[in-house]
Amino acid sequence: MNAVEIEEAVSTLVEQPFDRDNFPFAFLEAFGNKETTLKKLRSGDSNKSDIGGVLQRNNIHLKVCAPGEVAKTLTALRESPATARLKAKFILATDGETIEAENLADDDEPIVCSYAEFSDHFGYFLPLAGITTVKQIRESSFDIKATGRLNRLYIELLKDNPEWATAARREDLNHFMARLIFCFFAEDTDIFHGKGLFSSTVEQMSAGDPSKTGEVISELFRAMNLPIRHEGKIDYRHRDAAGIRPWANVFPYVNGGLFGKPGSADVLVGMANGKANGKAGNDPPLASHSHADEDVGVPRANVDVGAPSVPRFSRIARAYLLKIGELPWQKINPDIFGSMIQAVADDEERGALGMHYTSVPNILKVLNPLFLDDLRAKLEEAGDNPRKLLNLRHRIARIRVFDPACGSGNFLVIAYKQLREIEAEINRRRGEAERKSDIPLTNFRGIELRHFSCEIARLALIIAEYQCDVLYRGQQLALAEFLPLEAANWITCGNALRLDWLSICPPTGKAVKNRADDLFETPLDQAEIDFANEGGETYICGNPPYLGAKKKSKEQSCDMDLCGLGSAQLLDYVAAFIIKGADFISHCKASIALVSTSSICQGEQVSLLWPRILDRVSIRFAYAPFKWSNSAANNAGVYCTVVGLDAESGGVKKLFIGDQVKICDSISPYLVSGLPVICYPTKNQICQLEKMVMGSNPVDGKRLILSHDEYCEMINEDSGSRKYILKYGGTDEINSGLNRWCIWVSDDEVKNAMDIPPIARRIANCREYRKTAGRDAQKAVNRAHAFCYSTYQDEVFLNVGKVIGNTTKFVPATLREKGYVSSDAAFTIYGIRLVEFAIIVSTLHRIWAEAVSGRLGNGTRYGNTTAYNTFPVPVLTEQNKVDLTRCAEEILLAREAHFPATIAELYDPQKMPAELRAAHDRNDETLERIYLGRRFKNDTERLEKLFELYTKMTAHAPAAKKAAKRRKGGEV
Ligand SMILES: C[S@@+](CC[C@H](N)C(=O)[O-])C[C@H]1O[C@@H](n2cnc3c(N)ncnc32)[C@H](O)[C@@H]1O
């Protein structure tokens, strides 16, 4: 169950009469427990309560008590030995009047509320359903409730109006929903005079005939699209002329594009009168079908007096609408609401309704170091100095924040609110607490692909502006200046990778033509807006879609192409936003910080992305990879980073590592302190280690490879075949300790081997396969007895795996006996190479490999050219080699002591034998002393040292020169 479904179930439970006997089970059912689980609890089989309640192991201990005994019962639940023994996370007591509950596993405040209010607290118990989401979601029961209700209405309207489900009409439905949300907010915040004015008008006027609901709403929207003031006086001429019914006249003029019929020209009217920037004090000039046309010279055709698009309402849809109206919309939180509600219009996302949400702390990870920290420092510095405060206020008013993949606008909303907070403090210190804000909403710009999200983003900003006005200036002033809404377009609906960012967010502030589709359908050539940012700063931020190489659609690959990344499709999609951001920065005073997958700062992606931009931008701040936690649904395994870029190379750079901030001179694209050096794969080792090569590749469609059963069958059929079979394996076999087998016939043995029927059959099959396989296979048709590519030597060797699992934390490696064939799913170093073994299985090498190799699922793809050949090792003395050899032997002996345990078993972090761990520790210590004379403090220090050494060792190497050349030429 998702959060919205749980909220609905809890609300339904609370609306029913309280049932003492059934409450504990109904409660558990609301949180997703299945009937079989409940049955066992009911029968007492799994109910472990020792005080007559219901206790579900690892979850909750709850009890219904006699009236007035709630507090006493909660104490009994807390002190019950069974609560502790069975690790109950929650305790809950109720008498049907009051509820008290506690989260024993967290430091959340206890809940004390009336039973009727219980549904407002459902978020508190979400961990019971396995939803360990961020605290703010748990506390946003209003936003989840509203999302659930709006979702029902949306689906019902689609059912009643199937034609609105088409691509052509979806946008109308989206716009309609945005209008509704505005009306609900307005009727609960005194923007409409009279509490619940919108809902009650709809209810009353359609009471006699519910099918009229749509018409009533349409009439209200029509009214809100027409002014009622002229030169400061109430004047209903527009509305009279449009035939607005008297009962709709109590609604104010709202417009600003929200109630205008798509394509209407009211936006233009507003701007033609110089009011696009900043609030309009009056209504727009009269412009209706009457004499008013002549009054202001606006052609009649430009004026919208037609009926806005409103869908048909069934009885059920009407009931849903009125239920939504009952919610306390003044509680809406624009930081959260937008992210949740946007899923309503998205058939694919609806399953995770109420779950997608980027937490405010995560958004601030981007915004604080990007510009907010600096503004706060300047505020601190200004103290009470009026002139400095004034300068800072001017600066803030000219700051533009631009999110090129803004979704429902949460980064913009948070940025706006934070700037308002700083501005309010300035005004307070200057004794101008009630002063009108200088920060124009139009300075918060976004691009978003999805239409509904655009609508919601703009609405969220409008609501945020109103809420800030109420907070800092008081309700009266906020109300006086709120309407009509500003008509300018500042959220563009479109594909950011195909739009010109400089045109949407231009460096200078005059008369800009917005080339993209206007949010509210303003004809394209009309969106000329004076941006209030002349000479100001621009900050680009957001969290664009990450999308790894394989997850991109054809269109998205094409987007990458258009951004000049056609030859770098291995890059995550987010990289294209970084490229566009870097281009933008090169043209104007701006900085950019985007959340992205940490993979763009790892392995091959580094060499594909960073050489293209490091000549123009430098990393001003960055976060070491951290786990992205925006909701329970997509917590899994995504590691992110935030990289902040600007055009200036000087100044202090900040590297955020967990709770620490490291100040450094420069940050490398691998997210460590150090020069922006890029590690390119290379064919030859940069130090004196022995050569590592790929294993042998049969290209045989598995004709020459045998499973263990096939091997036994073949030996049974003809024991002579044994002579032509060798042990065979790759990474899986290193980890599992099992092996496969392969046919291995040298050229001078072919004749004899072909006398053995099962061998001859296999070779013949292989020949057939190669005839129609790829070019290389076809070349080897006549050598079907042999592997296509062989690096095999009849010698002992070191076998190194191609994947480092994300939990094992060691590069898998083992010594193989003579006569073992390594597949190409592993690497080989021939000879007894214990020094190389000690180095390969060290923590230092694993850290390096993780930084410079590509990802493979949750693990790391180990490569000889990427990780081994590039690994910097200081010159080893003979004594160093002796020490490392001893360490390697100790590791091998510690493994041997646990025979037949496999490498996978031995290196399971939960079960790793103590002596093996100790042997690795000694190995790490020995190697690290060679590098530093002591152990490294942490992985960051390890990586920094390795890059420092790498930079020195490759300074004159051909690979480095080639890289520098590539960087200059901008191609990779
Ligand atoms: C990860 S979401 C982030 C949105 C928002 N900041 C949040 O936290 O909810 C990425 C957004 O980018 C939008 N998007 C995807 N590709 C885009 C493109 N090429 N241009 C503009 N927006 C895009 C998606 O529709 C989605 O709303």
JSON list of C-alpha atoms in Angstrom, two decimals, residues 749-835:
[
{"chain": "A", "resi": 749, "resn": "GLU", "atom": "CA", "xyz": [46.39, -32.93, -31.58]},
{"chain": "A", "resi": 750, "resn": "VAL", "atom": "CA", "xyz": [43.32, -32.27, -33.71]},
{"chain": "A", "resi": 751, "resn": "LYS", "atom": "CA", "xyz": [43.54, -35.48, -35.66]},
{"chain": "A", "resi": 752, "resn": "ASN", "atom": "CA", "xyz": [43.67, -37.69, -32.54]},
{"chain": "A", "resi": 753, "resn": "ALA", "atom": "CA", "xyz": [41.01, -35.69, -30.77]},
{"chain": "A", "resi": 754, "resn": "MET", "atom": "CA", "xyz": [38.63, -36.08, -33.70]},
{"chain": "A", "resi": 755, "resn": "ASP", "atom": "CA", "xyz": [38.77, -39.87, -33.18]},
{"chain": "A", "resi": 756, "resn": "ILE", "atom": "CA", "xyz": [36.87, -39.40, -29.93]},
{"chain": "A", "resi": 757, "resn": "PRO", "atom": "CA", "xyz": [33.18, -39.15, -30.88]},
{"chain": "A", "resi": 758, "resn": "PRO", "atom": "CA", "xyz": [31.89, -36.75, -28.17]},
{"chain": "A", "resi": 759, "resn": "ILE", "atom": "CA", "xyz": [34.85, -34.41, -28.81]},
{"chain": "A", "resi": 760, "resn": "ALA", "atom": "CA", "xyz": [34.35, -34.63, -32.56]},
{"chain": "A", "resi": 761, "resn": "ARG", "atom": "CA", "xyz": [30.65, -33.78, -32.16]},
{"chain": "A", "resi": 762, "resn": "ARG", "atom": "CA", "xyz": [31.42, -30.72, -30.07]},
{"chain": "A", "resi": 763, "resn": "ILE", "atom": "CA", "xyz": [34.00, -29.47, -32.54]},
{"chain": "A", "resi": 764, "resn": "ALA", "atom": "CA", "xyz": [31.62, -30.02, -35.45]},
{"chain": "A", "resi": 765, "resn": "ASN", "atom": "CA", "xyz": [28.90, -28.10, -33.60]},
{"chain": "A", "resi": 766, "resn": "CYS", "atom": "CA", "xyz": [31.30, -25.29, -32.93]},
{"chain": "A", "resi": 767, "resn": "ARG", "atom": "CA", "xyz": [32.19, -25.13, -36.61]},
{"chain": "A", "resi": 768, "resn": "GLU", "atom": "CA", "xyz": [28.52, -24.89, -37.55]},
{"chain": "A", "resi": 769, "resn": "TYR", "atom": "CA", "xyz": [27.95, -22.18, -35.00]},
{"chain": "A", "resi": 770, "resn": "ARG", "atom": "CA", "xyz": [30.89, -20.09, -36.18]},
{"chain": "A", "resi": 771, "resn": "LYS", "atom": "CA", "xyz": [29.76, -20.26, -39.79]},
{"chain": "A", "resi": 772, "resn": "THR", "atom": "CA", "xyz": [26.83, -17.98, -39.08]},
{"chain": "A", "resi": 773, "resn": "ALA", "atom": "CA", "xyz": [28.14, -16.07, -36.06]},
{"chain": "A", "resi": 774, "resn": "GLY", "atom": "CA", "xyz": [30.04, -12.76, -36.13]},
{"chain": "A", "resi": 775, "resn": "ARG", "atom": "CA", "xyz": [33.00, -11.85, -38.32]},
{"chain": "A", "resi": 776, "resn": "ASP", "atom": "CA", "xyz": [35.67, -12.98, -35.86]},
{"chain": "A", "resi": 777, "resn": "ALA", "atom": "CA", "xyz": [33.93, -16.32, -35.33]},
{"chain": "A", "resi": 778, "resn": "GLN", "atom": "CA", "xyz": [33.73, -16.86, -39.08]},
{"chain": "A", "resi": 779, "resn": "LYS", "atom": "CA", "xyz": [37.46, -16.29, -39.40]},
{"chain": "A", "resi": 780, "resn": "ALA", "atom": "CA", "xyz": [37.98, -19.17, -36.97]},
{"chain": "A", "resi": 781, "resn": "VAL", "atom": "CA", "xyz": [35.60, -21.65, -38.63]},
{"chain": "A", "resi": 782, "resn": "ASN", "atom": "CA", "xyz": [38.47, -23.85, -39.68]},
{"chain": "A", "resi": 783, "resn": "ARG", "atom": "CA", "xyz": [39.97, -23.90, -36.22]},
{"chain": "A", "resi": 784, "resn": "ALA", "atom": "CA", "xyz": [36.78, -24.98, -34.51]},
{"chain": "A", "resi": 785, "resn": "HIS", "atom": "CA", "xyz": [38.75, -27.14, -32.07]},
{"chain": "A", "resi": 786, "resn": "ALA", "atom": "CA", "xyz": [40.27, -24.02, -30.50]},
{"chain": "A", "resi": 787, "resn": "PHE", "atom": "CA", "xyz": [39.16, -20.84, -28.74]},
{"chain": "A", "resi": 788, "resn": "CYS", "atom": "CA", "xyz": [38.92, -17.78, -30.98]},
{"chain": "A", "resi": 789, "resn": "TYR", "atom": "CA", "xyz": [41.10, -15.75, -28.61]},
{"chain": "A", "resi": 790, "resn": "SER", "atom": "CA", "xyz": [43.55, -17.39, -26.31]},
{"chain": "A", "resi": 791, "resn": "THR", "atom": "CA", "xyz": [45.87, -15.87, -23.72]},
{"chain": "A", "resi": 792, "resn": "TYR", "atom": "CA", "xyz": [46.31, -19.25, -22.06]},
{"chain": "A", "resi": 793, "resn": "GLN", "atom": "CA", "xyz": [49.73, -20.36, -20.83]},
{"chain": "A", "resi": 794, "resn": "ASP", "atom": "CA", "xyz": [50.45, -23.74, -19.31]},
{"chain": "A", "resi": 795, "resn": "GLU", "atom": "CA", "xyz": [51.46, -22.19, -16.04]},
{"chain": "A", "resi": 796, "resn": "VAL", "atom": "CA", "xyz": [50.15, -21.20, -12.60]},
{"chain": "A", "resi": 797, "resn": "PHE", "atom": "CA", "xyz": [48.57, -17.79, -12.61]},
{"chain": "A", "resi": 798, "resn": "LEU", "atom": "CA", "xyz": [46.72, -15.18, -10.66]},
{"chain": "A", "resi": 799, "resn": "ASN", "atom": "CA", "xyz": [43.05, -15.03, -11.63]},
{"chain": "A", "resi": 800, "resn": "VAL", "atom": "CA", "xyz": [41.31, -11.70, -10.99]},
{"chain": "A", "resi": 801, "resn": "GLY", "atom": "CA", "xyz": [37.54, -11.18, -11.13]},
{"chain": "A", "resi": 802, "resn": "LYS", "atom": "CA", "xyz": [35.80, -8.56, -13.25]},
{"chain": "A", "resi": 803, "resn": "VAL", "atom": "CA", "xyz": [33.27, -7.40, -10.68]},
{"chain": "A", "resi": 804, "resn": "ILE", "atom": "CA", "xyz": [33.69, -6.02, -7.19]},
{"chain": "A", "resi": 805, "resn": "GLY", "atom": "CA", "xyz": [30.46, -6.64, -5.31]},
{"chain": "A", "resi": 806, "resn": "ASN", "atom": "CA", "xyz": [29.14, -3.69, -3.34]},
{"chain": "A", "resi": 807, "resn": "THR", "atom": "CA", "xyz": [29.27, -5.60, -0.06]},
{"chain": "A", "resi": 808, "resn": "THR", "atom": "CA", "xyz": [32.39, -7.76, -0.32]},
{"chain": "A", "resi": 809, "resn": "LYS", "atom": "CA", "xyz": [34.73, -4.77, -0.54]},
{"chain": "A", "resi": 810, "resn": "PHE", "atom": "CA", "xyz": [37.60, -6.78, -2.05]},
{"chain": "A", "resi": 811, "resn": "VAL", "atom": "CA", "xyz": [38.69, -7.35, -5.59]},
{"chain": "A", "resi": 812, "resn": "PRO", "atom": "CA", "xyz": [38.11, -11.10, -6.00]},
{"chain": "A", "resi": 813, "resn": "ALA", "atom": "CA", "xyz": [41.37, -12.86, -6.81]},
{"chain": "A", "resi": 814, "resn": "THR", "atom": "CA", "xyz": [42.83, -16.34, -6.44]},
{"chain": "A", "resi": 815, "resn": "LEU", "atom": "CA", "xyz": [45.82, -18.41, -7.52]},
{"chain": "A", "resi": 816, "resn": "ARG", "atom": "CA", "xyz": [45.08, -21.04, -10.16]},
{"chain": "A", "resi": 817, "resn": "GLU", "atom": "CA", "xyz": [47.00, -24.22, -10.80]},
{"chain": "A", "resi": 818, "resn": "LYS", "atom": "CA", "xyz": [48.66, -25.11, -14.09]},
{"chain": "A", "resi": 819, "resn": "GLY", "atom": "CA", "xyz": [46.18, -26.34, -16.68]},
{"chain": "A", "resi": 820, "resn": "TYR", "atom": "CA", "xyz": [43.29, -24.09, -15.71]},
{"chain": "A", "resi": 821, "resn": "VAL", "atom": "CA", "xyz": [41.78, -21.90, -18.45]},
{"chain": "A", "resi": 822, "resn": "SER", "atom": "CA", "xyz": [40.51, -18.52, -17.38]},
{"chain": "A", "resi": 823, "resn": "SER", "atom": "CA", "xyz": [37.51, -17.35, -19.33]},
{"chain": "A", "resi": 824, "resn": "ASP", "atom": "CA", "xyz": [37.35, -13.80, -20.64]},
{"chain": "A", "resi": 825, "resn": "ALA", "atom": "CA", "xyz": [35.08, -13.05, -17.68]},
{"chain": "A", "resi": 826, "resn": "ALA", "atom": "CA", "xyz": [38.25, -12.66, -15.59]},
{"chain": "A", "resi": 827, "resn": "PHE", "atom": "CA", "xyz": [41.82, -11.44, -15.90]},
{"chain": "A", "resi": 828, "resn": "THR", "atom": "CA", "xyz": [45.09, -13.29, -15.57]},
{"chain": "A", "resi": 829, "resn": "ILE", "atom": "CA", "xyz": [48.65, -12.54, -14.48]},
{"chain": "A", "resi": 830, "resn": "TYR", "atom": "CA", "xyz": [50.83, -15.55, -15.26]},
{"chain": "A", "resi": 831, "resn": "GLY", "atom": "CA", "xyz": [53.36, -16.85, -12.72]},
{"chain": "A", "resi": 832, "resn": "ILE", "atom": "CA", "xyz": [53.20, -16.98, -8.92]},
{"chain": "A", "resi": 833, "resn": "ARG", "atom": "CA", "xyz": [52.59, -13.27, -8.48]},
{"chain": "A", "resi": 834, "resn": "LEU", "atom": "CA", "xyz": [52.24, -12.72, -4.78]},
{"chain": "A", "resi": 835, "resn": "VAL", "atom": "CA", "xyz": [53.26, -9.05, -4.75]}
]
